Coordinates of C-alpha atoms and ligand atoms in Angstrom, one line a residue:
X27 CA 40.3 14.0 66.0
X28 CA 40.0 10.1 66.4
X29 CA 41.8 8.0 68.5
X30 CA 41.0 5.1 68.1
X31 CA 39.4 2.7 65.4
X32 CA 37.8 -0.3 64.3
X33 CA 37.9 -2.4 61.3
X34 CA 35.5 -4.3 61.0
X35 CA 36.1 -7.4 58.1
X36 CA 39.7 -8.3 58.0
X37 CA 39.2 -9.6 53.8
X38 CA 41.3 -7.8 51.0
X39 CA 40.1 -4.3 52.1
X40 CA 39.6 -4.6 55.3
X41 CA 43.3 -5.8 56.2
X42 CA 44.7 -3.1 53.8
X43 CA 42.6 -0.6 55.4
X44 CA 43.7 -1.6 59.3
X45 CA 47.1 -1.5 58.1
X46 CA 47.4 2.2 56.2
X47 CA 45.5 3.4 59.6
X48 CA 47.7 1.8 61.8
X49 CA 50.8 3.1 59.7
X50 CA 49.4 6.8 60.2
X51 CA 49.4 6.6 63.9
X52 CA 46.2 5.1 64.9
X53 CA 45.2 2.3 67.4
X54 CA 43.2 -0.3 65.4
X55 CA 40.9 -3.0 66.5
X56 CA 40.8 -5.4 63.3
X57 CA 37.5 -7.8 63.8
X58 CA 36.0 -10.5 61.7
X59 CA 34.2 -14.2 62.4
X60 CA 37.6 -16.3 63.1
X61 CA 40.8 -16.3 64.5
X62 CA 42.1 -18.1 61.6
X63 CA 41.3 -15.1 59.3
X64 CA 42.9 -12.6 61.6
X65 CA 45.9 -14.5 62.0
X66 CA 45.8 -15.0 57.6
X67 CA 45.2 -10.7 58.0
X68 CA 48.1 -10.1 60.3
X69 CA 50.3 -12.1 57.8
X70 CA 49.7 -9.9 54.8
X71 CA 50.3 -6.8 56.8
X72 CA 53.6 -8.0 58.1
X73 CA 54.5 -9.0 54.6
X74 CA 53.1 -5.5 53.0
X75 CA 55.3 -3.8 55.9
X76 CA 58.0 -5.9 55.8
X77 CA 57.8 -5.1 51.4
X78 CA 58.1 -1.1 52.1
X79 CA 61.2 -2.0 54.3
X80 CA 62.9 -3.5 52.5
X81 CA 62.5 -0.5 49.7
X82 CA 63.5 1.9 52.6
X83 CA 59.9 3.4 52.4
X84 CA 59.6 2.3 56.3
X85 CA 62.0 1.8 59.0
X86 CA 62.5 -1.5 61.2
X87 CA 61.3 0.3 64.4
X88 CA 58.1 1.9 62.7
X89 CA 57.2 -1.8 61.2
X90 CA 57.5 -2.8 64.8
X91 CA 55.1 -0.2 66.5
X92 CA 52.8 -0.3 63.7
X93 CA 51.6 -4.1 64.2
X94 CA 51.4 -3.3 67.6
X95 CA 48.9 -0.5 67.4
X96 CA 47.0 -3.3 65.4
X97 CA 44.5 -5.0 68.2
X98 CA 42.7 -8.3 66.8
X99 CA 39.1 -9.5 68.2
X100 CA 36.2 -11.7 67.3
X101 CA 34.2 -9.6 69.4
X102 CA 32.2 -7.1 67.5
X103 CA 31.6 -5.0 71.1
X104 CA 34.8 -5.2 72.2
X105 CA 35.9 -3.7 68.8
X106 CA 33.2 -1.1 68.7
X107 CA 33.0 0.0 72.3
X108 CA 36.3 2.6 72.8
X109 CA 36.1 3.3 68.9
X110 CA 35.4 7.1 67.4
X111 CA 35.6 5.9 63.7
X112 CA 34.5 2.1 62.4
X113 CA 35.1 1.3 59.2
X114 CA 33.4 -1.5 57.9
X115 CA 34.6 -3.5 55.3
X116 CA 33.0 -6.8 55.5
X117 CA 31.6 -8.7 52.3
X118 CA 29.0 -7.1 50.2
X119 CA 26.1 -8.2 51.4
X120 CA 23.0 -5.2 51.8
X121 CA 21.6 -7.5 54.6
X122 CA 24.9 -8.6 56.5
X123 CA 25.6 -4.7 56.7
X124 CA 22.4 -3.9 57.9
X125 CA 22.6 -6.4 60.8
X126 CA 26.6 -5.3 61.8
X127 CA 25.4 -1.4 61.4
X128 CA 22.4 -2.2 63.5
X129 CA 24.6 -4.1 66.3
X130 CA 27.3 -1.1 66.2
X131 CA 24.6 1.5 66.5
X132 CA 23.9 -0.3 69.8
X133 CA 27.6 -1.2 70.8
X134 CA 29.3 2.4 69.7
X135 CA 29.6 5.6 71.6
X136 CA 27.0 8.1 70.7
X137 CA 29.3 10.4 69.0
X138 CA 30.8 7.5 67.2
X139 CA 30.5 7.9 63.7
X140 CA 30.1 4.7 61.7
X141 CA 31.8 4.6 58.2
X142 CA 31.6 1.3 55.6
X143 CA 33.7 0.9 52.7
X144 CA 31.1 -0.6 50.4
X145 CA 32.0 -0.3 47.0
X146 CA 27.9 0.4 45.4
X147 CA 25.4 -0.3 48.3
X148 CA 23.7 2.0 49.1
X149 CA 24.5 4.7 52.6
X150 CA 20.8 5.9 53.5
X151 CA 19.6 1.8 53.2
X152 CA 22.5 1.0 55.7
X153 CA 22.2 3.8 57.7
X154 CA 18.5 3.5 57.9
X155 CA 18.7 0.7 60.8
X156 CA 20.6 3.1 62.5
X157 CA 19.4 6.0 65.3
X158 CA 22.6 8.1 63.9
X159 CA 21.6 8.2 60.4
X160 CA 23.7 11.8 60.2
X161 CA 26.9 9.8 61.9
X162 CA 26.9 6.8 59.0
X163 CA 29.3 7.4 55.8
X164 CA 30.9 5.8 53.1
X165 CA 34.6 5.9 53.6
X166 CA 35.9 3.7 50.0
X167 CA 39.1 2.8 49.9
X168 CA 41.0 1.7 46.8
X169 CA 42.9 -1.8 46.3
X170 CA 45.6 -2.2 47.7
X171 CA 44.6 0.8 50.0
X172 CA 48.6 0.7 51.5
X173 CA 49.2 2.7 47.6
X174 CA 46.4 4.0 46.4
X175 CA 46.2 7.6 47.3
X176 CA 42.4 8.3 46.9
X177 CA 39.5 8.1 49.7
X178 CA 36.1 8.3 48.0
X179 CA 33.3 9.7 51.2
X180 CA 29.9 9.3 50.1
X181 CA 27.1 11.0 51.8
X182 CA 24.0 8.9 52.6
X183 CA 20.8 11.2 52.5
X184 CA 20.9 12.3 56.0
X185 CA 24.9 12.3 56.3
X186 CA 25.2 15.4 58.4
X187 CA 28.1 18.1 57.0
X188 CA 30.1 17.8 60.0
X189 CA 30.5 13.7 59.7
X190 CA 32.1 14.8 56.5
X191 CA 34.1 17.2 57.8
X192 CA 35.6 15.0 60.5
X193 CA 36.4 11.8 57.8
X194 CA 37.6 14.5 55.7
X195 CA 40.3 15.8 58.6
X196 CA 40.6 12.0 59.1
X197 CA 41.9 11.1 55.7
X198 CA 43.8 14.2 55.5
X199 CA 45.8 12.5 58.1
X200 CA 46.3 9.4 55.9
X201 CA 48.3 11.7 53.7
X202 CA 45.6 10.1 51.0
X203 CA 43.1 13.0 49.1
X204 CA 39.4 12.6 49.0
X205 CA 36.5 13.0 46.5
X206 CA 33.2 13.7 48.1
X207 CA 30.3 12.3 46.1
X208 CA 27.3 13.9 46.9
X209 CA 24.5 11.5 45.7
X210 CA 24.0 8.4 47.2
X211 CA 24.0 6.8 43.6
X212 CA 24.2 3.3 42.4
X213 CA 28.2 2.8 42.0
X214 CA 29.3 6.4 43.7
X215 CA 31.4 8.0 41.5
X216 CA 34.8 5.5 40.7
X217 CA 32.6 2.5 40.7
X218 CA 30.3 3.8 37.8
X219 CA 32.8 4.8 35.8
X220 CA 35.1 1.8 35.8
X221 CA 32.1 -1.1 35.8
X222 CA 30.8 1.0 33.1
X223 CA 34.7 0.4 31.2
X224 CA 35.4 -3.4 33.0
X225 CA 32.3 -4.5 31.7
X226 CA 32.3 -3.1 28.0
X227 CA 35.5 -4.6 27.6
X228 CA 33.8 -7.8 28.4
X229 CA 30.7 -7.6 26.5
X230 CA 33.3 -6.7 23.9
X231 CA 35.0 -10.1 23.9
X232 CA 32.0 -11.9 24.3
X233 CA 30.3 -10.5 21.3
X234 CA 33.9 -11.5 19.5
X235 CA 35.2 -8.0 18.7
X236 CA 37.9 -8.4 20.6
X237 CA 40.2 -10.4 22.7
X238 CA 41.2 -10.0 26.2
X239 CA 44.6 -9.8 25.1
X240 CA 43.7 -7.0 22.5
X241 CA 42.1 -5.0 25.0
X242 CA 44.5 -5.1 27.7
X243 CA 47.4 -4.1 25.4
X244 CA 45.6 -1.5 24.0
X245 CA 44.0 0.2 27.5
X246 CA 48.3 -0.3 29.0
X247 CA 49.8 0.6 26.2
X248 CA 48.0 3.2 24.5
X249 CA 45.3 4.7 27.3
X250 CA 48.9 3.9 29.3
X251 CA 46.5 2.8 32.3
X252 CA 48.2 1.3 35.3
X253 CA 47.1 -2.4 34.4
X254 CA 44.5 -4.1 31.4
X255 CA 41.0 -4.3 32.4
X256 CA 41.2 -8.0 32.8
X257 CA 44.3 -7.8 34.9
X258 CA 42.7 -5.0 37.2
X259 CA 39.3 -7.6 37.2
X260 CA 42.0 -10.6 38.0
X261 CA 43.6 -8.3 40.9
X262 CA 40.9 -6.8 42.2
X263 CA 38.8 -9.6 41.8
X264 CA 36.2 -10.5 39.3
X265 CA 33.8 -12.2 42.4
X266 CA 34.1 -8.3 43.8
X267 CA 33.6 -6.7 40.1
X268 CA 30.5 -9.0 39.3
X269 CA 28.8 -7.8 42.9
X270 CA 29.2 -4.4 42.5
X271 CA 28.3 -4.4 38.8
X272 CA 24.9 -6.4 39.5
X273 CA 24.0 -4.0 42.5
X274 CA 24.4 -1.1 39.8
X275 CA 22.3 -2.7 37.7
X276 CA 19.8 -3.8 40.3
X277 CA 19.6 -0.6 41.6
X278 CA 19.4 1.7 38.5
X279 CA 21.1 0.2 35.2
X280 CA 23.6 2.2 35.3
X281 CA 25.6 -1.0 34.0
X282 CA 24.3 -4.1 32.2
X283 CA 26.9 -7.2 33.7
X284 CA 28.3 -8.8 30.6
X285 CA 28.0 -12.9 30.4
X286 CA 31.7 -12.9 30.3
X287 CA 31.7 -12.0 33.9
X288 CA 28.6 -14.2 34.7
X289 CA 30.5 -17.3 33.6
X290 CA 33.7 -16.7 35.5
X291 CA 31.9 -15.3 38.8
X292 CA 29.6 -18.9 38.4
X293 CA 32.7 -21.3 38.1
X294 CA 34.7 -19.7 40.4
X295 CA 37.4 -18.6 38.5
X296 CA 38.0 -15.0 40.7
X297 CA 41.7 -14.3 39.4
X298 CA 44.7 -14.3 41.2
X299 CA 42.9 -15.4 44.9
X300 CA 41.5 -18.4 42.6
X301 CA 44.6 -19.0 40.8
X302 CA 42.3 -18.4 37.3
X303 CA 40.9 -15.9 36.1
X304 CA 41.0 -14.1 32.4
X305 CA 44.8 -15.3 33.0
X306 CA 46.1 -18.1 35.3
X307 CA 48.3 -17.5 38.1
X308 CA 51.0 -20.1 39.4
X309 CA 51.1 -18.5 43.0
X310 CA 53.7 -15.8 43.3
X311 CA 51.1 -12.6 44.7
X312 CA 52.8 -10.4 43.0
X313 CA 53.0 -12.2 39.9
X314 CA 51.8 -10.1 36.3
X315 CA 50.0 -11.7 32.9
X316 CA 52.1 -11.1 30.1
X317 CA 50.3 -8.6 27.5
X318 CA 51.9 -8.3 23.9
X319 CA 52.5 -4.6 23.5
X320 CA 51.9 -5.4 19.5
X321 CA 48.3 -5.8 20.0
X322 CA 47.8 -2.1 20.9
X323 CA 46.5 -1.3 17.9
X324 CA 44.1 -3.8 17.4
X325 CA 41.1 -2.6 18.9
X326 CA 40.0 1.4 19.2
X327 CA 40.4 3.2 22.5
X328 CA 36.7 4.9 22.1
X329 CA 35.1 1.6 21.6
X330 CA 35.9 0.6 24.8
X331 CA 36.0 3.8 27.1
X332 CA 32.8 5.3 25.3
X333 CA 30.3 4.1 28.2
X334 CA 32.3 5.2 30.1
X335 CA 32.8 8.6 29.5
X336 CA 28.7 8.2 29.1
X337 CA 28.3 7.5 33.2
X338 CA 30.8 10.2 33.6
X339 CA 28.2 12.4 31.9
X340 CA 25.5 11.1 33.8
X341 CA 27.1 11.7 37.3
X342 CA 27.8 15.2 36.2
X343 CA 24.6 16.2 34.6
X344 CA 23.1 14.6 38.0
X345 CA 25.3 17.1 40.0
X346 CA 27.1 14.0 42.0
X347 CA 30.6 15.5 41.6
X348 CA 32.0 18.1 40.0
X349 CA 34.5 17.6 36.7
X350 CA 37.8 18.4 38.2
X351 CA 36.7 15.6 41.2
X352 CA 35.0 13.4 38.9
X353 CA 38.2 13.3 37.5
X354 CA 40.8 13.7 40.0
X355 CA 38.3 10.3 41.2
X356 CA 39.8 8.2 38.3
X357 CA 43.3 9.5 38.7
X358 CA 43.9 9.0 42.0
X359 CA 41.7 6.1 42.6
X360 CA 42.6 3.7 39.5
X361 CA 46.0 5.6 38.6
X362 CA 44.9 6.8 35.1
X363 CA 47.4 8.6 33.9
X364 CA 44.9 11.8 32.6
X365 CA 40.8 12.3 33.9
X366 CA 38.4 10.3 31.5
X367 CA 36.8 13.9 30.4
X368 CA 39.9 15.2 29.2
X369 CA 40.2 11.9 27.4
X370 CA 37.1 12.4 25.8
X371 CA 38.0 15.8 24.6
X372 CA 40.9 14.5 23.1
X373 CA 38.9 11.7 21.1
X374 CA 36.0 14.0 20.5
X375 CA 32.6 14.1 22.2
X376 CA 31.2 13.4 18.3
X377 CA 33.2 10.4 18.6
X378 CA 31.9 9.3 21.5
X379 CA 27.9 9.7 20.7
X380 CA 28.6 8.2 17.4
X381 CA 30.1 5.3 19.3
X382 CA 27.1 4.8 21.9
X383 CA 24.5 5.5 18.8
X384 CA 26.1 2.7 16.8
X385 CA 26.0 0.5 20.3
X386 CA 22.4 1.8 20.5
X387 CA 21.2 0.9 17.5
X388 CA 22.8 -3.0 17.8
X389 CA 22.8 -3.5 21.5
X390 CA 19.9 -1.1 23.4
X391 CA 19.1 1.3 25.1
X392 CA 21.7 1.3 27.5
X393 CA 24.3 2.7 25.0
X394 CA 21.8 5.5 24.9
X395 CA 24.1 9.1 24.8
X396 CA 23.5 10.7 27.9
X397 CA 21.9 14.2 28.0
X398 CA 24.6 15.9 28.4
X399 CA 26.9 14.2 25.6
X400 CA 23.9 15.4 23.2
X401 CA 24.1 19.1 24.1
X402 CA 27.8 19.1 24.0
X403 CA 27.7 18.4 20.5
X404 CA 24.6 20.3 19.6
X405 CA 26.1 23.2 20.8
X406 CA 30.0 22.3 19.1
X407 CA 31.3 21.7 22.2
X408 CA 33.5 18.6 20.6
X409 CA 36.2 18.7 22.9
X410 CA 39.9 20.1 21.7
X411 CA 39.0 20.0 18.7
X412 CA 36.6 22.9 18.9
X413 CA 38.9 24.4 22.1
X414 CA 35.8 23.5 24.1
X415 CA 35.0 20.4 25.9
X416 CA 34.5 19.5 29.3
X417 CA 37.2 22.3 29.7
X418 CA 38.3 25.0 27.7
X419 CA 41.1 24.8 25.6
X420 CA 43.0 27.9 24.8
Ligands
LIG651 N1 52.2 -3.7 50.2 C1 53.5 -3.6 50.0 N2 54.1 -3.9 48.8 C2 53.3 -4.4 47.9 C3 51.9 -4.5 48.1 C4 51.3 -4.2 49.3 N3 50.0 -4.3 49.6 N4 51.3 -5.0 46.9 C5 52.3 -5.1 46.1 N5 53.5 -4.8 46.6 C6 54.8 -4.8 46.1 C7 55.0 -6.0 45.1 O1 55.3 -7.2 45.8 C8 56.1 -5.6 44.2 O2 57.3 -5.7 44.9 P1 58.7 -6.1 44.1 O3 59.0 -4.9 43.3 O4 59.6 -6.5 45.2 O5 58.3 -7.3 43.3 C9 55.7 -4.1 44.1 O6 55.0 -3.7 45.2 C10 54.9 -3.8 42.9 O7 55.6 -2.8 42.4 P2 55.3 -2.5 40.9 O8 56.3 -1.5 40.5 O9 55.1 -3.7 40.0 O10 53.9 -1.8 41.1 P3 53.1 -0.9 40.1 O11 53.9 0.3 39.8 O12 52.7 -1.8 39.0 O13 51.9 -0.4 41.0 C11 49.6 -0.7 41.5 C12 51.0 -1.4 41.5 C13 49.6 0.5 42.4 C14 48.7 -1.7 42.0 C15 49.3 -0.3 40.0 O14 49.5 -1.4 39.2 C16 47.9 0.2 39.9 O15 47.7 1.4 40.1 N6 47.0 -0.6 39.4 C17 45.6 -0.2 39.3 C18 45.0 -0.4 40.7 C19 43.6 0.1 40.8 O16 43.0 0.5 39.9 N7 43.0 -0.1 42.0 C20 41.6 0.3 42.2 C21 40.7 -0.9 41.9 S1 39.0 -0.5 42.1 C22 38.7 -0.7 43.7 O17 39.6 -1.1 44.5 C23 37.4 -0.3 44.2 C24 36.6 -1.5 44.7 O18 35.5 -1.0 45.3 C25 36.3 -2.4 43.6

């Protein structure tokens, strides 16, 4: 097993990630362009460590020797020369990644086996500049990567099975669970699915048939998701959302970015790191929008989740992850409370297809039913309702 490991990008992820490795026992070399931003990273550790402290979740001697085991450079080499596993996590930007993975190649051991924590680029591309195509990985952490307990590893198309073995016994030692997605595919597997819901919520309030506020009460308090889609957007960031989305739809349209996003990714209104986003923020990190429970029923669940349940379909009729994954994926990576398929046997795969045919016929062929949807309910496989779904119900 691994020793020792880089980070390399010391951002949002890449600071979250140093510091849940570094918690788990591991010397970590955290890298990125300036002292000042390593210094900024070290910060929000302390402060993330310091935080489970004071909850009793970490004792005063482990917040000690885990900032110790965390080794700061500006040196890419001297990052990647002792390490077994880097993780990059630097911004995402096809052609920046290509040039780091094409440096580390040169800089790493042999054996060492390169992982990046891109949230929709795509593995084979990356690893293509490399000689160790079967050593390169997507290792995608979730935000903030401290909590959230999934690890998504995607295999690139010449990802040997023992890389993934070896990040698998890796992240088994994080005490976080992993999803393997098998196909390299525009998004992976958590990606599709929620830019598939962010951005219907959006296109939803730009085409006026519904507010932000409407659609964040109803997704907290009736899906009884961890946060609204807008306040996920303003916390993860929308600059982050908008990238990934538009590499989906560069790549294979597996999302169309709504001009909600396009407008607030142009004027720089990113959420809470911008202080604006679909709410404003006053300063306090930690701080949460206020969403009127009494709008719940304002808007309908289905209208919002259908394309998503749609790419869930998609990745499963193109054999990228099994159901159970696909949606142990959404519950451990965005804290749903239930997977997305059961969901959509509880509303009803009619409901659903009648939902994207409506779409359809208005909007395009985007909202087109997948495949899959439109076997399930040729053959009565509605969901609960007829005891079969995605799963059997007795
Ligand atoms: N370290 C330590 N403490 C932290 C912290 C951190 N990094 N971040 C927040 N905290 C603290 C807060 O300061 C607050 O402390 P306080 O109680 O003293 O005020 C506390 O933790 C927050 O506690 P809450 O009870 O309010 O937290 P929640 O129960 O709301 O859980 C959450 C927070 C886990 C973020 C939850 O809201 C959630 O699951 N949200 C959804 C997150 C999600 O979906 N993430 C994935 C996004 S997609 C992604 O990352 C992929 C990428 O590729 C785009």
């Amino acid at each position: 097993m691994f020793e020792k490991i880089a980070v390399i990008g010391a951002g949002t992820m890449g600071h979250g990630i140093a510091e849940i490795v570094a918690l788990k026992g591991y010397s970590v070399f955290m890298c990125d362009v300036s002292e000042e931003i390593l210094q900024e990273a070290i910060k929000k550790i302390e402060w993330s460590l310091r935080k489970m402290m004071e909850k009793g979740k970490l004792r005063h001697d482990d917040l000690a020797s885990t900032l110790n085991r965390i080794k700061t450079t500006t040196n890419l080499a001297e990052a990647a020369k002792d390490s077994e596993l880097i993780i990059e996590a630097v911004p995402e930007n096809l052609e920046l990644k290509k040039e780091i993975f094409s440096k580390l190649d040169k800089m790493a051991y042999a054996e060492a086996i390169l992982g990046t924590n891109t949230s929709s680029l795509p593995i084979s591309e990356i690893a293509s500049v490399t000689s160790r195509p079967d050593k390169v990985i997507g290792i995608h952490f979730f935000n903030p990567p401290v909590f959230m307990p999934l690890v998504e590893i995607v295999c690139g198309d010449k990802t040997s099975s023992q890389t993934v073995d070896h990040v698998l016994s890796f992240v088994k030692t994080l005490e976080k669970q992993a999803i393997v997605c098998r196909k390299d595919v525009p998004g992976f597997v958590v990606n599709r699915i929620l830019e598939a819901l962010i951005q219907e919520a959006a296109w939803m309030v730009h085409r006026g048939e519904a507010s932000i506020l409407e659609v964040d009460s109803a997704v907290k308090y009736r899906a009884k998701l961890p946060m609204g889609l807008f306040e996920l957007s303003d916390y993860v960031g929308i600059d982050v959302l908008y990238s990934a989305g538009k590499a989906i739809q560069d790549r294979d349209k597996g999302v169309i970015v709504s001009p909600l996003f396009e407008e607030y990714y142009k004027n720089g209104w990113y959420g809470k790191k911008s202080g604006k986003g679909f709410y404003t923020y006053t300063g306090d990190l930690w701080e949460k929008p206020k969403i009127p429970p009494e709008l719940a029923d304002n808007v309908k669940l289905e209208e919002i989740f259908a394309p998503a349940v749609n790419a869930a379909a998609w990745l499963l009729r193109n054999k990228v992850v099994e159901k159970e994954e696909l949606d142990k994926a959404v519950m451990l990576g965005l804290n749903f409370p239930e997977g997305i398929l059961r969901m959509a046997d509880k509303w009803g795969i009619d409901v659903i297809v009648q939902v994207l045919r409506l779409k359809q016929s208005k909007y395009g062929e985007y909202y087109r039913p997948d495949l899959l949807l439109e076997e399930m309910v040729a053959n009565n496989r509605l969901g609960i309702k007829t005891r079969g779904g995605f799963y059997e119900y007795a």
